[in-house]
Short mmCIF file of C-alpha atoms and ligand atoms in Angstrom, two decimals:
data_model
loop_
_atom_site.label_atom_id
_atom_site.label_comp_id
_atom_site.label_asym_id
_atom_site.label_seq_id
_atom_site.Cartn_x
_atom_site.Cartn_y
_atom_site.Cartn_z
CA MET A 1 -26.34 -84.76 15.04
CA LYS A 2 -26.01 -85.96 11.46
CA PRO A 3 -23.03 -88.28 10.82
CA LEU A 4 -19.66 -86.61 10.36
CA ASN A 5 -17.22 -87.68 7.66
CA PRO A 6 -16.56 -91.29 8.73
CA THR A 7 -13.05 -91.32 7.23
CA PHE A 8 -11.93 -88.87 9.88
CA ALA A 9 -14.55 -89.05 12.61
CA GLY A 10 -14.04 -92.82 12.81
CA ALA A 11 -10.26 -92.70 12.63
CA GLY A 12 -7.94 -93.15 15.57
CA THR A 13 -5.06 -90.79 16.34
CA THR A 14 -1.97 -91.58 14.22
CA ILE A 15 0.37 -94.16 15.69
CA PHE A 16 3.18 -91.59 15.67
CA THR A 17 1.34 -89.29 18.03
CA VAL A 18 0.15 -92.18 20.19
CA MET A 19 3.64 -93.62 20.62
CA SER A 20 5.34 -90.25 21.13
CA SER A 21 2.85 -89.39 23.91
CA LEU A 22 3.41 -92.76 25.55
CA ALA A 23 7.17 -92.29 25.24
CA ASN A 24 6.96 -88.89 26.95
CA GLN A 25 4.76 -90.27 29.66
CA HIS A 26 7.27 -93.00 30.52
CA GLY A 27 10.51 -91.12 29.90
CA ALA A 28 11.26 -93.54 27.07
CA VAL A 29 13.94 -93.13 24.42
CA ASN A 30 11.75 -92.36 21.42
CA LEU A 31 12.73 -94.55 18.49
CA GLY A 32 9.08 -94.48 17.37
CA GLN A 33 8.09 -91.37 15.44
CA GLY A 34 10.70 -90.62 12.79
CA PHE A 35 12.37 -87.32 13.50
CA PRO A 36 16.06 -86.47 13.92
CA ASP A 37 17.15 -85.34 17.38
CA THR A 38 19.60 -82.78 16.03
CA ASP A 39 18.48 -79.83 13.92
CA GLY A 40 19.58 -79.36 10.32
CA PRO A 41 22.28 -76.97 9.04
CA LEU A 42 22.80 -73.70 10.94
CA ALA A 43 23.16 -71.90 7.60
CA LEU A 44 19.54 -72.71 6.76
CA ARG A 45 18.25 -71.71 10.16
CA GLU A 46 20.18 -68.42 9.96
CA ARG A 47 18.82 -67.75 6.50
CA ALA A 48 15.27 -68.38 7.73
CA ALA A 49 15.83 -66.13 10.76
CA GLN A 50 17.21 -63.37 8.57
CA ALA A 51 14.24 -63.65 6.24
CA LEU A 52 11.87 -63.46 9.20
CA ILE A 53 13.52 -60.25 10.43
CA GLU A 54 14.09 -58.58 7.09
CA GLY A 55 11.06 -59.96 5.23
CA PRO A 56 9.27 -60.52 3.01
CA ASN A 57 6.67 -61.75 5.46
CA GLN A 58 3.53 -61.57 3.34
CA TYR A 59 1.99 -64.27 1.15
CA PRO A 60 4.50 -65.74 -1.27
CA PRO A 61 3.27 -66.83 -4.73
CA MET A 62 0.70 -69.63 -4.55
CA MET A 63 3.02 -72.01 -6.47
CA GLY A 64 5.94 -71.23 -4.14
CA VAL A 65 8.79 -68.73 -3.84
CA GLU A 66 10.51 -68.44 -7.22
CA SER A 67 14.02 -69.05 -5.89
CA LEU A 68 12.85 -72.31 -4.30
CA ARG A 69 11.12 -73.57 -7.44
CA GLN A 70 14.25 -72.70 -9.44
CA ALA A 71 16.45 -74.52 -6.89
CA LEU A 72 14.14 -77.56 -7.07
CA ALA A 73 14.27 -77.62 -10.86
CA ALA A 74 18.09 -77.48 -10.70
CA HIS A 75 18.13 -80.22 -8.05
CA ALA A 76 15.97 -82.57 -10.15
CA LYS A 77 18.20 -81.91 -13.17
CA ARG A 78 21.43 -82.38 -11.22
CA PHE A 79 20.51 -85.66 -9.53
CA TYR A 80 18.18 -87.33 -12.00
CA ASP A 81 18.46 -85.44 -15.27
CA LEU A 82 14.76 -84.62 -14.96
CA ASN A 83 13.68 -81.39 -16.63
CA TYR A 84 10.88 -79.64 -14.76
CA ASP A 85 9.96 -76.11 -15.78
CA TRP A 86 9.91 -74.19 -12.48
CA ARG A 87 7.10 -71.98 -13.77
CA GLY A 88 4.40 -74.63 -14.14
CA GLU A 89 5.81 -78.00 -13.18
CA ILE A 90 6.69 -77.50 -9.51
CA VAL A 91 4.42 -76.54 -6.65
CA VAL A 92 5.65 -75.91 -3.09
CA THR A 93 3.48 -77.32 -0.31
CA SER A 94 3.35 -77.45 3.46
CA GLY A 95 5.39 -80.61 3.81
CA GLY A 96 5.28 -83.93 2.05
CA THR A 97 1.97 -84.56 3.80
CA GLU A 98 0.24 -81.71 2.01
CA ALA A 99 2.05 -82.61 -1.20
CA LEU A 100 0.48 -86.07 -1.03
CA THR A 101 -2.93 -84.72 -0.10
CA ALA A 102 -2.92 -82.12 -2.88
CA SER A 103 -1.74 -84.77 -5.35
CA ILE A 104 -4.49 -87.20 -4.41
CA MET A 105 -7.16 -84.49 -4.34
CA GLY A 106 -5.98 -83.02 -7.62
CA LEU A 107 -5.68 -86.27 -9.54
CA VAL A 108 -8.20 -88.76 -8.13
CA LYS A 109 -11.95 -88.47 -8.62
CA PRO A 110 -14.78 -90.36 -6.93
CA GLY A 111 -14.92 -94.00 -8.04
CA ASP A 112 -11.29 -94.13 -9.19
CA GLU A 113 -9.25 -97.03 -7.89
CA VAL A 114 -5.94 -96.20 -6.28
CA VAL A 115 -3.36 -98.92 -5.69
CA LEU A 116 -1.62 -98.74 -2.30
CA ILE A 117 1.48 -100.80 -1.59
CA GLU A 118 1.35 -102.18 1.93
CA PRO A 119 2.88 -101.65 4.41
CA ALA A 120 1.70 -98.16 3.36
CA TYR A 121 2.41 -94.81 4.99
CA ASP A 122 -0.61 -93.99 7.10
CA SER A 123 -1.84 -90.80 5.41
CA TYR A 124 -2.49 -92.34 1.97
CA ARG A 125 -5.64 -94.36 2.56
CA PRO A 126 -7.73 -91.77 4.45
CA ILE A 127 -7.12 -89.11 1.83
CA VAL A 128 -7.91 -91.49 -1.04
CA GLU A 129 -11.13 -92.44 0.73
CA ALA A 130 -11.99 -88.84 1.57
CA VAL A 131 -12.01 -87.91 -2.12
CA GLY A 132 -14.17 -90.95 -2.94
CA GLY A 133 -11.34 -93.04 -4.35
CA ILE A 134 -11.26 -96.77 -3.79
CA PRO A 135 -8.04 -98.12 -2.25
CA LYS A 136 -6.74 -101.34 -3.82
CA PRO A 137 -4.04 -102.71 -1.55
CA ILE A 138 -1.08 -104.78 -2.68
CA ARG A 139 0.60 -106.55 0.16
CA LEU A 140 4.37 -107.00 0.11
CA ALA A 141 6.00 -109.63 2.28
CA ALA A 142 9.04 -109.34 4.54
CA PRO A 143 11.96 -109.61 4.40
CA GLY A 144 12.42 -108.63 0.73
CA TRP A 145 9.13 -106.73 0.24
CA GLN A 146 9.28 -107.62 -3.44
CA LEU A 147 6.79 -106.13 -5.86
CA THR A 148 5.63 -108.94 -8.14
CA GLU A 149 3.79 -109.14 -11.42
CA ALA A 150 1.10 -111.30 -9.80
CA ALA A 151 0.42 -108.68 -7.12
CA LEU A 152 0.22 -105.88 -9.67
CA ALA A 153 -2.01 -107.95 -11.95
CA ALA A 154 -4.40 -108.62 -9.05
CA ALA A 155 -4.67 -104.93 -8.16
CA PHE A 156 -4.75 -103.17 -11.55
CA GLY A 157 -7.89 -102.99 -13.64
CA PRO A 158 -9.77 -100.68 -15.99
CA LYS A 159 -10.73 -98.34 -13.13
CA THR A 160 -7.17 -97.95 -11.82
CA LYS A 161 -6.37 -94.25 -11.80
CA ALA A 162 -3.13 -94.19 -9.86
CA ILE A 163 -0.68 -95.97 -7.62
CA LEU A 164 1.10 -94.53 -4.61
CA LEU A 165 4.74 -95.56 -4.74
CA ASN A 166 6.93 -94.80 -1.74
CA SER A 167 10.61 -95.37 -2.45
CA PRO A 168 12.69 -95.37 -0.31
CA MET A 169 9.82 -96.92 1.59
CA ASN A 170 8.61 -96.13 5.09
CA PRO A 171 8.30 -98.29 7.21
CA ALA A 172 10.03 -101.12 5.29
CA GLY A 173 13.31 -99.31 4.56
CA LYS A 174 13.11 -100.75 1.06
CA VAL A 175 14.41 -99.10 -2.09
CA PHE A 176 12.54 -100.46 -5.12
CA LEU A 177 14.83 -102.15 -7.63
CA PRO A 178 15.11 -101.16 -11.30
CA ASP A 179 13.30 -104.36 -12.36
CA GLU A 180 10.39 -103.63 -10.02
CA LEU A 181 10.14 -100.08 -11.38
CA LYS A 182 10.18 -101.38 -14.94
CA LEU A 183 7.43 -103.83 -14.15
CA LEU A 184 5.35 -101.12 -12.53
CA ALA A 185 5.95 -98.81 -15.51
CA SER A 186 4.58 -101.49 -17.84
CA PHE A 187 1.37 -101.67 -15.78
CA LEU A 188 0.98 -97.88 -15.73
CA THR A 189 1.26 -97.78 -19.50
CA ARG A 190 -1.02 -100.76 -20.03
CA PHE A 191 -3.74 -99.43 -17.74
CA ASP A 192 -3.20 -95.74 -18.58
CA ALA A 193 -2.59 -94.94 -14.90
CA LEU A 194 -0.61 -92.35 -12.95
CA ALA A 195 1.92 -92.69 -10.12
CA ILE A 196 2.10 -90.45 -7.08
CA CYS A 197 5.71 -91.04 -6.10
CA ASP A 198 6.46 -90.33 -2.45
CA GLU A 199 10.20 -89.75 -2.59
CA VAL A 200 10.67 -87.83 0.67
CA TYR A 201 13.64 -90.10 1.58
CA GLU A 202 15.27 -89.70 -1.86
CA HIS A 203 18.69 -88.80 -0.44
CA LEU A 204 18.65 -91.21 2.50
CA THR A 205 19.90 -94.41 0.85
CA PHE A 206 22.69 -96.76 1.93
CA ASP A 207 25.24 -99.28 0.68
CA GLY A 208 25.96 -97.28 -2.45
CA ILE A 209 22.36 -97.65 -3.66
CA ARG A 210 21.10 -94.56 -5.50
CA HIS A 211 17.45 -93.64 -5.57
CA ALA A 212 16.01 -93.65 -9.09
CA PRO A 213 12.69 -91.83 -9.55
CA LEU A 214 10.07 -93.79 -11.49
CA ALA A 215 9.71 -90.60 -13.56
CA THR A 216 13.14 -91.26 -15.13
CA LEU A 217 11.96 -94.46 -16.85
CA PRO A 218 10.90 -94.28 -20.50
CA GLY A 219 7.39 -92.92 -20.85
CA MET A 220 7.01 -92.26 -17.12
CA TYR A 221 7.68 -88.51 -16.93
CA GLU A 222 4.14 -87.85 -18.19
CA ARG A 223 2.58 -90.24 -15.68
CA CYS A 224 4.41 -89.37 -12.47
CA VAL A 225 4.28 -86.67 -9.84
CA ARG A 226 7.23 -86.63 -7.45
CA VAL A 227 6.70 -85.66 -3.82
CA GLY A 228 9.65 -84.34 -1.79
CA SER A 229 10.27 -82.88 1.64
CA ALA A 230 12.90 -80.49 2.98
CA GLY A 231 12.14 -81.93 6.42
CA LYS A 232 13.87 -85.16 5.47
CA ILE A 233 16.62 -83.69 3.30
CA PHE A 234 17.75 -81.16 5.90
CA SER A 235 16.63 -82.74 9.21
CA LEU A 236 14.09 -79.96 9.73
CA THR A 237 10.90 -81.98 10.01
CA GLY A 238 9.08 -79.21 11.87
CA TRP A 239 9.45 -76.79 8.98
CA LYS A 240 6.95 -78.62 6.79
CA VAL A 241 8.28 -77.47 3.45
CA GLY A 242 7.49 -79.97 0.71
CA TRP A 243 6.80 -79.97 -3.02
CA VAL A 244 5.34 -81.81 -5.98
CA GLU A 245 7.07 -81.99 -9.36
CA GLY A 246 5.55 -83.33 -12.55
CA PRO A 247 4.28 -82.50 -16.03
CA ALA A 248 2.30 -79.25 -16.29
CA ALA A 249 -1.02 -81.02 -16.93
CA LEU A 250 -0.80 -82.91 -13.63
CA ILE A 251 0.83 -80.14 -11.57
CA GLY A 252 -1.85 -77.71 -12.74
CA ALA A 253 -4.49 -79.93 -11.11
CA VAL A 254 -2.39 -80.51 -7.99
CA ALA A 255 -1.88 -76.74 -7.62
CA LYS A 256 -5.64 -76.18 -7.83
CA ALA A 257 -6.04 -78.44 -4.82
CA HIS A 258 -3.08 -76.83 -3.02
CA GLN A 259 -4.57 -73.36 -3.45
CA PHE A 260 -7.56 -74.39 -1.35
CA ILE A 261 -5.73 -76.51 1.22
CA THR A 262 -3.01 -74.13 2.41
CA PHE A 263 -2.56 -71.75 -0.55
CA THR A 264 1.06 -71.15 0.50
CA THR A 265 3.86 -72.15 2.88
CA PRO A 266 5.84 -69.75 5.13
CA THR A 267 8.00 -67.47 2.99
CA ALA A 268 11.09 -67.42 5.22
CA LEU A 269 11.30 -71.20 5.31
CA GLN A 270 10.98 -71.45 1.55
CA ILE A 271 13.80 -68.92 1.09
CA ALA A 272 16.01 -70.89 3.48
CA VAL A 273 15.29 -74.23 1.77
CA ALA A 274 16.16 -72.68 -1.62
CA HIS A 275 19.48 -71.64 -0.12
CA GLY A 276 19.99 -75.16 1.26
CA LEU A 277 19.27 -76.92 -2.03
CA ASN A 278 21.75 -74.68 -3.81
CA ALA A 279 24.51 -74.64 -1.21
CA ALA A 280 24.19 -77.45 1.33
CA GLU A 281 24.42 -80.63 -0.75
CA ASP A 282 27.22 -81.88 1.51
CA TYR A 283 24.84 -81.90 4.42
CA TYR A 284 22.49 -84.53 3.09
CA LEU A 285 25.12 -86.64 1.44
CA THR A 286 26.96 -86.84 4.78
CA LEU A 287 23.69 -87.44 6.61
CA ALA A 288 23.09 -90.61 4.56
CA LYS A 289 26.52 -91.92 5.58
CA GLU A 290 25.82 -91.21 9.26
CA LEU A 291 22.45 -92.89 9.05
CA GLU A 292 24.02 -95.93 7.43
CA GLY A 293 26.40 -96.21 10.39
CA ASN A 294 23.47 -95.89 12.77
CA ARG A 295 21.54 -98.57 10.93
CA ASP A 296 24.51 -100.94 11.17
CA TYR A 297 25.00 -100.21 14.85
CA LEU A 298 21.34 -100.65 15.76
CA ALA A 299 20.92 -103.81 13.64
CA ARG A 300 23.99 -105.40 15.22
CA GLU A 301 22.99 -104.56 18.78
CA LEU A 302 19.31 -105.50 18.38
CA ALA A 303 20.36 -108.83 16.89
CA GLN A 304 22.42 -109.49 20.03
CA ILE A 305 19.30 -108.95 22.13
CA GLY A 306 17.20 -111.39 20.08
CA PHE A 307 15.53 -109.15 17.48
CA GLU A 308 15.98 -110.17 13.86
CA PRO A 309 16.68 -107.04 11.82
CA LEU A 310 15.43 -106.96 8.22
CA PRO A 311 17.45 -105.37 5.44
CA ALA A 312 17.05 -101.57 5.16
CA GLN A 313 18.50 -99.79 2.13
CA GLY A 314 17.08 -96.37 2.94
CA THR A 315 14.93 -94.09 5.16
CA TYR A 316 15.24 -93.51 8.90
CA PHE A 317 13.91 -96.94 9.79
CA LEU A 318 14.94 -100.45 10.69
CA THR A 319 12.24 -103.11 10.81
CA THR A 320 12.82 -106.11 13.06
CA ASP A 321 11.17 -109.48 13.43
CA ILE A 322 10.37 -109.98 17.12
CA ARG A 323 9.26 -113.63 17.09
CA LYS A 324 12.42 -114.98 18.68
CA LEU A 325 11.79 -112.81 21.73
CA ARG A 326 8.68 -114.93 22.41
CA PHE A 327 6.52 -112.02 23.52
CA ASN A 328 2.97 -113.02 24.25
CA GLY A 329 0.86 -110.46 22.35
CA SER A 330 0.60 -108.41 19.17
CA ASP A 331 3.17 -106.00 17.76
CA VAL A 332 1.07 -103.14 19.16
CA ASP A 333 1.15 -104.74 22.63
CA PHE A 334 4.89 -105.29 22.21
CA CYS A 335 5.56 -101.64 21.37
CA LYS A 336 3.48 -100.44 24.29
CA HIS A 337 5.19 -102.96 26.54
CA ILE A 338 8.74 -101.91 25.69
CA THR A 339 7.79 -98.23 25.91
CA GLU A 340 6.46 -98.72 29.42
CA HIS A 341 8.84 -101.34 30.76
CA ALA A 342 12.10 -101.06 28.82
CA ARG A 343 11.49 -97.34 28.26
CA VAL A 344 12.24 -97.47 24.53
CA ALA A 345 9.48 -96.59 22.05
CA ALA A 346 9.01 -98.22 18.62
CA ILE A 347 6.27 -98.47 15.99
CA PRO A 348 4.25 -101.64 15.23
CA LEU A 349 4.05 -102.42 11.51
CA SER A 350 0.51 -103.83 11.60
CA VAL A 351 -0.91 -100.28 11.53
CA PHE A 352 0.41 -99.87 7.97
CA PHE A 353 -1.76 -102.73 6.65
CA THR A 354 -5.49 -103.15 6.07
CA GLY A 355 -7.25 -106.27 7.27
CA GLU A 356 -5.38 -109.04 8.97
CA ALA A 357 -1.81 -107.87 9.34
CA PRO A 358 1.47 -109.46 10.37
CA GLN A 359 1.91 -109.10 14.12
CA HIS A 360 5.62 -109.76 14.43
CA LEU A 361 7.26 -106.70 12.89
CA VAL A 362 8.41 -103.63 14.79
CA ARG A 363 10.07 -100.48 13.43
CA PHE A 364 12.87 -98.54 15.14
CA ALA A 365 13.98 -95.06 14.00
CA PHE A 366 17.75 -94.61 13.88
CA CYS A 367 17.84 -90.90 12.92
CA LYS A 368 19.22 -90.20 16.40
CA GLN A 369 22.54 -89.34 18.03
CA ARG A 370 24.69 -92.39 18.63
CA SER A 371 24.59 -91.83 22.40
CA VAL A 372 20.78 -91.98 22.25
CA LEU A 373 20.84 -95.24 20.30
CA GLU A 374 23.35 -96.62 22.82
CA GLU A 375 21.04 -95.75 25.68
CA ALA A 376 18.12 -97.43 23.91
CA VAL A 377 20.17 -100.57 23.30
CA LYS A 378 21.30 -100.65 26.94
CA ARG A 379 17.72 -100.41 28.16
CA LEU A 380 16.46 -103.11 25.80
CA ALA A 381 19.36 -105.42 26.67
CA THR A 382 18.66 -105.03 30.39
CA HIS A 383 14.95 -105.55 29.92
CA PHE A 384 15.15 -108.68 27.80
CA LYS A 385 17.76 -110.28 30.06
CA ARG A 386 15.39 -109.87 32.94
CA ASN A 387 12.41 -111.34 31.11
N1 LIG B 401 6.84 -89.92 8.91
C1 LIG B 401 7.14 -90.01 10.30
C2 LIG B 401 7.27 -91.48 10.66
O1 LIG B 401 7.00 -92.32 9.86
C3 LIG B 401 6.12 -89.39 11.20
C4 LIG B 401 5.38 -88.22 10.69
C5 LIG B 401 4.22 -87.90 11.57
O2 LIG B 401 4.30 -88.01 12.78
N2 LIG B 401 3.13 -87.55 10.98
O3 LIG B 401 7.62 -91.81 11.76
#
């Protein structure tokens, strides 16, 4: 047989699937893959159910159901004072994952360099490579994960087409600061480059920190596409309703990719998400508060056990330094070990880096009921006392 596409044929299964399977196998509390263990608002689920029964159930418009694109335009205006024309500047996709894929396929051509900020979400690199782009990693360092001028200067060059910016950032839990965004904006202008802004955790920020899209900075509207996900906003990760917002010239190209990837996204779910964006703002603002409490609880308890929690200003995730636990092995070994023996699953950070990666950082998801986090803490405390 002739060689298959090496980007995919040579790839392993994603760490999220690997760790969730291992967690199931061992009856572990799954703090690995990031998904809430309670479903989002009943009002949205009822609206989706009603739409399934009453229709429409045929293809919605390729760009997305009109009411959803209008609700997204209003949402971007309300929170960020961004003005996107729902007719040509917003495209609805099957989750943030497709939004990212369509953005990369639509904007990046073979030979273009694409800057990836590591630790980087795992879907970025393979899609950049699949379209013939050349990933240029920037490596941030714990605990502050600061984006520096030196790192940007080393990665940007005349062939730089785009950067992928994930803020709030998975797995680091970092929200990029205004100064870092300004610095990045200056590089985008200088090198005439674009930003694919993965903002799926836009509403999940803590300690009074507000997410600020890069697109709101002077001159950045024209250079940025913003990726969002109803899965994260409404705790409905299985719905896979996402979107991309940006200037018409960029969204036009992204939509051309989208039309050949999925073409559309289930109509009933789009109708329900439109309803949610218009009427269920309280849900996600309260969710951020709950998550903040969970972060504090988990950080405090893990610290008692010997983990060293890093700061987390957003997302579902808390990264911890495990060196004080004196485990003999890599972060991947550690995560497998605690899944099997403490029966709590987590995610090793090394998988989000290319090349030699730090081996002492482990991510726990805290988008879970408090009783579930308590059970996880109890199991880890028992395990590490015994060892
Ligand atoms: N984004 C989720 C996480 O980081 C997982 C999504 C997936 O499993 N593909 O845990």
